Short mmCIF file of C-alpha atoms in Angstrom, two decimals:
data_model
loop_
_atom_site.label_atom_id
_atom_site.label_comp_id
_atom_site.label_asym_id
_atom_site.label_seq_id
_atom_site.Cartn_x
_atom_site.Cartn_y
_atom_site.Cartn_z
CA MET C 1 109.12 90.33 73.15
CA LYS C 2 106.30 93.01 72.99
CA GLN C 3 104.02 91.26 74.99
CA ILE C 4 105.98 92.11 78.04
CA LEU C 5 105.76 96.24 77.17
CA ILE C 6 102.11 95.81 76.05
CA SER C 7 100.87 93.95 79.38
CA GLY C 8 102.79 96.43 81.50
CA VAL C 9 101.54 99.56 80.03
CA ILE C 10 98.25 98.55 79.91
CA ALA C 11 98.16 97.37 83.71
CA LEU C 12 99.93 100.63 84.65
CA PHE C 13 97.71 102.84 82.86
CA LEU C 14 94.14 101.01 84.07
CA SER C 15 95.97 101.16 87.87
CA LEU C 16 96.45 104.40 87.34
CA VAL C 17 93.23 105.88 86.26
CA GLY C 18 90.87 102.91 88.07
CA THR C 19 92.53 103.43 91.73
CA PRO C 20 90.87 106.95 92.10
CA LEU C 21 87.53 105.50 90.80
CA LEU C 22 87.64 102.59 93.63
CA ILE C 23 88.84 105.35 96.11
CA LYS C 24 85.45 107.17 95.52
CA LEU C 25 83.69 104.06 95.28
CA LEU C 26 85.09 102.84 98.97
CA ALA C 27 84.89 106.27 100.16
CA ARG C 28 80.99 106.75 99.55
CA LYS C 29 80.39 103.29 101.21
CA GLY C 30 82.45 104.32 104.25
CA TYR C 31 85.01 101.16 103.54
CA GLY C 32 88.15 102.36 105.45
CA GLN C 33 90.79 101.32 107.15
CA PHE C 34 90.27 99.94 110.99
CA ILE C 35 93.60 101.02 112.89
CA ARG C 36 94.41 99.06 115.95
CA ASP C 37 94.90 101.23 119.23
CA ASP C 38 98.25 99.21 120.11
CA GLY C 39 100.23 100.51 117.14
CA PRO C 40 102.17 103.37 116.66
CA LYS C 41 100.05 106.73 117.55
CA GLU C 42 101.13 108.29 114.44
CA HIS C 43 98.88 105.51 112.79
CA HIS C 44 95.72 106.72 114.43
CA SER C 45 95.28 109.77 111.72
CA LYS C 46 94.75 107.29 108.97
CA ARG C 47 91.57 105.67 110.19
CA GLY C 48 89.17 105.77 107.66
CA THR C 49 91.35 105.74 104.87
CA PRO C 50 89.90 103.66 102.13
CA THR C 51 90.95 100.15 102.00
CA MET C 52 90.73 97.04 100.10
CA GLY C 53 92.83 98.70 97.34
CA GLY C 54 94.19 95.48 96.28
CA ILE C 55 91.08 95.16 94.04
CA ALA C 56 92.82 97.83 91.43
CA PHE C 57 95.42 96.21 90.87
CA ILE C 58 94.34 92.43 90.83
CA LEU C 59 91.76 93.93 88.25
CA ALA C 60 94.34 95.61 86.30
CA THR C 61 96.91 92.70 86.00
CA LEU C 62 94.07 90.50 85.01
CA ILE C 63 92.69 92.68 82.20
CA ALA C 64 96.04 93.79 81.02
CA TYR C 65 97.03 90.17 80.55
CA ALA C 66 93.70 89.14 78.96
CA MET C 67 94.03 92.43 76.67
CA THR C 68 97.95 91.49 75.68
CA LYS C 69 96.67 88.10 74.27
CA VAL C 70 93.83 89.45 72.29
CA ILE C 71 96.39 92.32 71.15
CA VAL C 72 99.01 89.76 70.00
CA SER C 73 96.58 86.78 68.73
CA GLU C 74 98.21 84.44 71.32
CA ARG C 75 96.67 81.58 73.55
CA PRO C 76 97.31 82.17 77.28
CA THR C 77 99.84 79.60 78.73
CA MET C 78 99.07 77.28 81.58
CA SER C 79 102.14 78.75 83.81
CA GLY C 80 100.67 82.16 83.16
CA LEU C 81 97.02 81.31 84.13
CA LEU C 82 98.00 79.40 87.12
CA VAL C 83 100.05 82.50 88.62
CA LEU C 84 97.02 84.70 88.13
CA PHE C 85 94.72 82.08 89.75
CA LEU C 86 97.20 81.96 92.82
CA PHE C 87 97.05 85.89 92.66
CA ALA C 88 93.51 86.31 92.37
CA GLY C 89 92.43 83.45 94.54
CA LEU C 90 94.17 84.51 97.59
CA GLY C 91 92.99 88.12 96.78
CA VAL C 92 89.46 87.01 97.24
CA VAL C 93 90.54 85.14 100.65
CA GLY C 94 91.95 88.79 101.46
CA PHE C 95 88.85 90.58 100.31
CA LEU C 96 86.66 88.73 102.78
CA ASP C 97 88.97 89.18 105.39
CA ASP C 98 89.19 93.09 104.86
CA TYR C 99 85.15 92.97 104.42
CA ILE C 100 84.58 91.20 107.73
CA LYS C 101 87.08 93.87 109.68
CA ILE C 102 85.18 97.20 107.62
CA VAL C 103 81.39 95.66 108.26
CA LYS C 104 81.73 93.78 111.23
CA GLN C 105 84.37 96.35 112.70
CA ARG C 106 86.27 93.42 114.06
CA SER C 107 89.80 94.10 113.99
CA LEU C 108 91.46 90.69 113.05
CA GLY C 109 88.79 90.20 110.18
CA LEU C 110 88.24 86.27 109.21
CA ARG C 111 88.89 84.11 111.93
CA ALA C 112 92.44 82.38 112.07
CA LYS C 113 91.18 78.98 110.81
CA ALA C 114 88.67 80.39 108.23
CA LYS C 115 91.55 82.60 106.59
CA MET C 116 94.11 79.57 106.83
CA ALA C 117 91.69 77.58 105.54
CA GLY C 118 91.08 79.49 102.47
CA GLN C 119 94.87 79.97 101.74
CA PHE C 120 95.23 76.34 102.05
CA ILE C 121 92.62 75.36 99.56
CA VAL C 122 93.82 78.10 96.93
CA GLY C 123 97.50 76.78 97.63
CA ILE C 124 96.90 73.38 97.61
CA THR C 125 94.66 73.82 94.40
CA PHE C 126 97.66 75.68 92.72
CA ALA C 127 99.95 72.84 93.50
CA LEU C 128 98.28 70.23 92.26
CA LEU C 129 97.30 71.60 88.90
CA ALA C 130 101.00 73.02 88.57
CA LEU C 131 102.24 69.56 88.22
CA ASN C 132 99.78 68.41 85.26
CA PHE C 133 99.48 70.28 81.92
CA ALA C 134 102.56 68.99 80.39
CA ASP C 135 103.78 70.28 77.23
CA GLY C 136 105.42 68.80 74.15
CA ARG C 137 108.41 68.08 75.70
CA GLY C 138 106.71 66.78 79.02
CA THR C 139 107.59 69.74 80.98
CA THR C 140 105.10 70.71 83.66
CA PRO C 141 104.61 74.14 85.12
CA ALA C 142 106.12 73.15 88.19
CA SER C 143 108.62 70.46 88.86
CA THR C 144 108.95 68.03 92.03
CA ARG C 145 112.70 69.12 92.31
CA LEU C 146 113.96 71.83 94.63
CA SER C 147 115.26 74.65 92.93
CA PHE C 148 117.68 77.99 93.52
CA THR C 149 118.53 79.50 90.26
CA GLN C 150 117.64 75.94 88.14
CA ASP C 151 116.49 72.64 89.54
CA PHE C 152 118.57 70.56 91.30
CA GLY C 153 118.85 67.26 93.35
CA TRP C 154 116.52 64.21 93.44
CA SER C 155 112.69 64.79 93.05
CA ILE C 156 111.28 65.05 96.31
CA GLY C 157 107.75 63.44 95.19
CA PRO C 158 104.19 65.19 94.70
CA VAL C 159 103.27 65.07 98.05
CA ILE C 160 106.57 66.76 99.44
CA PHE C 161 106.21 69.11 96.58
CA VAL C 162 102.47 70.18 97.48
CA ILE C 163 103.40 70.66 101.46
CA TRP C 164 106.43 72.56 100.00
CA ALA C 165 104.78 75.04 97.74
CA LEU C 166 102.01 75.50 100.60
CA PHE C 167 105.05 76.63 102.79
CA MET C 168 106.06 79.00 100.21
CA ILE C 169 102.67 80.22 99.53
CA LEU C 170 101.89 80.77 103.12
CA ALA C 171 105.18 82.52 104.00
CA MET C 172 105.20 84.96 100.87
CA SER C 173 101.34 85.94 101.40
CA ASN C 174 101.85 86.43 105.01
CA GLY C 175 105.06 88.20 104.40
CA VAL C 176 103.57 90.91 102.17
CA ASN C 177 101.14 91.29 104.87
CA LEU C 178 103.78 92.31 107.56
CA THR C 179 105.24 94.59 105.33
CA ASP C 180 102.09 96.16 104.60
CA GLY C 181 102.33 98.71 107.39
CA LEU C 182 103.36 101.70 106.25
CA ASP C 183 102.69 103.83 103.22
CA GLY C 184 103.79 102.27 99.78
CA LEU C 185 106.23 99.94 101.51
CA ALA C 186 104.97 96.72 100.53
CA THR C 187 103.97 98.17 97.31
CA GLY C 188 107.34 99.47 96.20
CA ALA C 189 109.16 96.67 97.54
CA SER C 190 106.96 94.20 95.27
CA VAL C 191 107.74 96.40 92.05
CA MET C 192 110.97 95.65 92.52
CA VAL C 193 110.49 91.75 92.73
CA PHE C 194 108.28 91.36 90.11
CA ALA C 195 110.72 93.59 88.05
CA ALA C 196 113.53 90.77 88.74
CA TYR C 197 110.92 88.21 87.50
CA THR C 198 110.50 90.01 84.29
CA VAL C 199 114.32 90.33 83.55
CA ILE C 200 114.27 86.09 84.83
CA GLY C 201 111.64 85.52 82.34
CA VAL C 202 113.25 87.03 79.53
CA TRP C 203 116.59 85.57 79.95
CA GLN C 204 115.17 82.48 80.60
CA TYR C 205 112.93 82.40 77.13
CA GLY C 206 116.41 83.36 75.45
CA GLN C 207 118.38 80.48 77.19
CA SER C 208 115.22 77.88 76.81
CA CYS C 209 116.03 74.05 76.39
CA ALA C 210 113.01 74.07 74.20
CA ASN C 211 115.18 76.30 71.48
CA PRO C 212 117.23 73.97 69.61
CA LEU C 213 119.99 76.65 69.17
CA THR C 214 120.35 77.30 73.24
CA ALA C 215 119.80 73.64 74.17
CA GLY C 216 122.58 72.59 76.09
CA PRO C 217 124.47 73.00 79.40
CA GLY C 218 122.92 75.97 81.73
CA CYS C 219 119.77 76.02 79.80
CA TYR C 220 116.70 76.77 81.12
CA ASP C 221 113.96 73.80 81.53
CA VAL C 222 111.25 76.10 81.95
CA ARG C 223 107.66 75.36 80.49
CA ASP C 224 106.50 79.36 79.67
CA PRO C 225 109.23 81.59 80.91
CA LEU C 226 108.00 84.52 78.23
CA ASP C 227 104.57 84.25 79.49
CA LEU C 228 105.96 84.22 83.05
CA ALA C 229 107.64 87.72 82.07
CA VAL C 230 104.40 88.92 80.72
CA VAL C 231 102.86 88.14 84.06
CA ALA C 232 105.54 89.42 85.98
CA ALA C 233 105.35 92.45 84.03
CA ALA C 234 101.59 93.19 84.12
CA LEU C 235 101.74 92.92 87.90
CA MET C 236 105.03 95.54 87.97
CA GLY C 237 102.80 97.75 85.97
CA ALA C 238 99.68 97.37 88.29
CA CYS C 239 101.69 97.90 91.35
CA PHE C 240 103.40 100.88 89.96
CA GLY C 241 100.16 102.72 89.39
CA PHE C 242 98.74 101.85 92.50
CA LEU C 243 101.76 103.01 94.25
CA TRP C 244 100.96 106.81 92.94
CA TRP C 245 97.80 106.65 95.08
CA ASN C 246 99.47 104.50 97.76
CA THR C 247 102.57 106.46 98.70
CA SER C 248 102.51 108.88 101.65
CA PRO C 249 100.43 110.53 102.53
CA ALA C 250 98.30 107.11 101.25
CA LYS C 251 94.76 107.78 99.86
CA ILE C 252 94.11 104.04 99.84
CA PHE C 253 95.53 100.99 101.51
CA MET C 254 95.77 97.64 99.70
CA GLY C 255 94.56 95.79 102.83
CA ASP C 256 94.73 92.15 103.23
CA THR C 257 92.98 91.64 99.59
CA GLY C 258 96.21 93.10 98.15
CA SER C 259 99.12 91.72 99.98
CA LEU C 260 97.85 88.33 100.17
CA ALA C 261 97.17 88.20 96.21
CA LEU C 262 101.13 90.02 95.88
CA GLY C 263 102.40 87.06 98.20
CA GLY C 264 100.84 84.81 96.18
CA ALA C 265 101.93 85.96 92.86
CA LEU C 266 105.53 85.99 94.07
CA ALA C 267 105.32 82.51 95.08
CA GLY C 268 103.65 81.56 92.07
CA LEU C 269 106.46 82.91 89.53
CA ALA C 270 109.05 81.39 91.94
CA ILE C 271 107.98 77.79 91.47
CA CYS C 272 107.03 78.34 87.80
CA SER C 273 110.12 79.86 87.21
CA ARG C 274 112.16 77.45 88.77
CA THR C 275 113.86 79.91 91.47
CA GLU C 276 112.08 78.91 94.80
CA LEU C 277 114.88 79.44 96.88
CA LEU C 278 116.41 82.56 95.23
CA LEU C 279 112.89 84.13 96.03
CA ALA C 280 114.20 84.50 99.60
CA ILE C 281 116.96 86.71 98.26
CA LEU C 282 114.98 88.58 95.67
CA GLY C 283 112.08 89.35 98.24
CA GLY C 284 114.77 89.48 101.07
CA LEU C 285 112.72 92.75 102.52
CA PHE C 286 109.85 90.61 103.03
CA VAL C 287 112.02 87.42 104.68
CA LEU C 288 113.49 90.02 107.12
CA ILE C 289 110.17 91.55 108.27
CA THR C 290 108.65 87.95 108.65
CA LEU C 291 111.85 87.10 110.81
CA SER C 292 111.72 90.06 113.19
CA VAL C 293 107.78 88.75 114.12
CA VAL C 294 109.30 85.54 114.54
CA ILE C 295 112.11 86.43 116.82
CA GLN C 296 110.20 88.86 118.59
CA VAL C 297 107.26 86.45 119.36
CA GLY C 298 109.57 83.50 120.27
CA SER C 299 111.74 86.06 122.47
CA PHE C 300 108.94 86.75 124.57
CA ARG C 301 108.04 83.66 124.88
CA LEU C 302 111.33 81.83 126.15
CA THR C 303 112.40 84.58 128.04
CA GLY C 304 109.55 87.08 128.35
CA LYS C 305 111.36 90.33 126.97
CA ARG C 306 110.98 91.84 123.58
CA VAL C 307 113.96 92.33 121.07
CA PHE C 308 112.31 95.32 119.16
CA ARG C 309 110.21 97.78 120.58
CA MET C 310 107.36 96.48 118.35
CA ALA C 311 107.27 93.97 115.45
CA PRO C 312 107.09 93.87 112.68
CA LEU C 313 110.62 95.49 112.31
CA GLN C 314 109.09 98.78 110.61
CA HIS C 315 107.40 99.79 113.62
CA HIS C 316 110.36 99.58 115.63
CA PHE C 317 112.34 102.13 113.71
CA GLU C 318 108.91 104.37 113.75
CA LEU C 319 109.15 104.06 117.73
CA LYS C 320 112.97 105.01 117.57
CA GLY C 321 111.85 108.20 116.15
CA TRP C 322 112.43 107.51 112.20
CA SER C 323 109.76 109.18 110.03
CA GLU C 324 107.54 107.08 108.15
CA VAL C 325 108.91 108.19 105.07
CA LEU C 326 112.37 107.71 106.18
CA VAL C 327 111.70 104.21 107.25
CA VAL C 328 109.77 103.49 103.94
CA VAL C 329 112.78 104.88 101.47
CA ARG C 330 115.56 103.13 103.65
CA PHE C 331 113.63 99.70 103.59
CA TRP C 332 112.98 100.36 99.71
CA ILE C 333 117.16 100.48 99.57
CA ILE C 334 117.64 97.37 101.32
CA GLN C 335 114.90 95.49 99.01
CA GLY C 336 116.80 97.12 96.16
CA MET C 337 120.06 95.50 97.13
CA CYS C 338 118.44 92.11 97.95
CA MET C 339 117.03 92.32 94.04
CA ALA C 340 120.16 93.22 92.87
CA VAL C 341 122.52 90.23 94.81
CA GLY C 342 119.14 87.88 93.82
CA LEU C 343 119.74 88.96 90.23
CA GLY C 344 123.17 88.81 90.47
CA LEU C 345 123.08 85.16 92.02
CA PHE C 346 120.91 83.98 88.95
CA TYR C 347 123.48 85.13 86.72
CA ALA C 348 126.39 83.53 88.40
CA GLY C 349 124.30 80.28 88.36
CA PHE C 350 123.95 80.66 84.50
CA VAL C 351 127.54 81.05 84.06
CA ALA C 352 128.54 78.42 86.30
CA ALA C 353 126.39 75.75 84.39
CA LYS C 354 128.10 76.87 81.13
#
């Protein structure tokens, strides 16, 4: 259990001290944020703020996980490595997107097809690998059954599972990307969801089907629950450290480098912990903001009218006169309630299964 504390503390420290170093490096190279002219006018003052800050918490997470394994003299698990692969792989796709925005001064970054192709390659690779590497009990990192608080129903088969996993990965990575429009909003919301997955991993480890003392009704058939908690704690600590510099007024933005990586990590944790559908509640803010874009686009195409003053949803409230800090804090409160409801449902599922 000390692994969780060690990974979280190391990641927090590395992110807290490493982010300002990255800020200086990016500022020296002139890698500043490109602000689109069609956004809220208040955001124009942010033009030139260093971006690609996701590099800081990606490296902090990976280093913290590796150092933790060295300190406790334990080998990494396949579940932990696969989540980190998805996290870092999508971070690379986001980095290429950010780099093109900055160097080419093209606000849309990678071409849509190229960006989608990168996400597809990383996501499909993760999904295929997650169905392999069974442990001594025959449990693989991912399952071909759908899950809420645990697996349920019949197997959907490997092909449909890959499609389902890819949908989750694309939905969450783009959901965090859409949420990352105000200082600290996506970072703070991500901290809460990673905290929830730390708790879930610890609980699943304590009630694991692999333990003869807890095997039985309600036990969790998850391959590496404790190591998933270690990964989640590292992600939480790294995001916390980054939030110190990313909160209003932000000294650095995470960019697509960070938002795609965080979304991938959330999807990976949900798939490997058998809480796929529960993620829609635990990460409710990301879902809400994504739906606002879907509603806005759908309404405009069907009726020619807009439901919101601007999408994503956070910008609608900015245009209504809310200050940026007010929007962020209130959206954090919404995310906190989503996390609480999600954890409540997770525990209720355990009680009901018993």
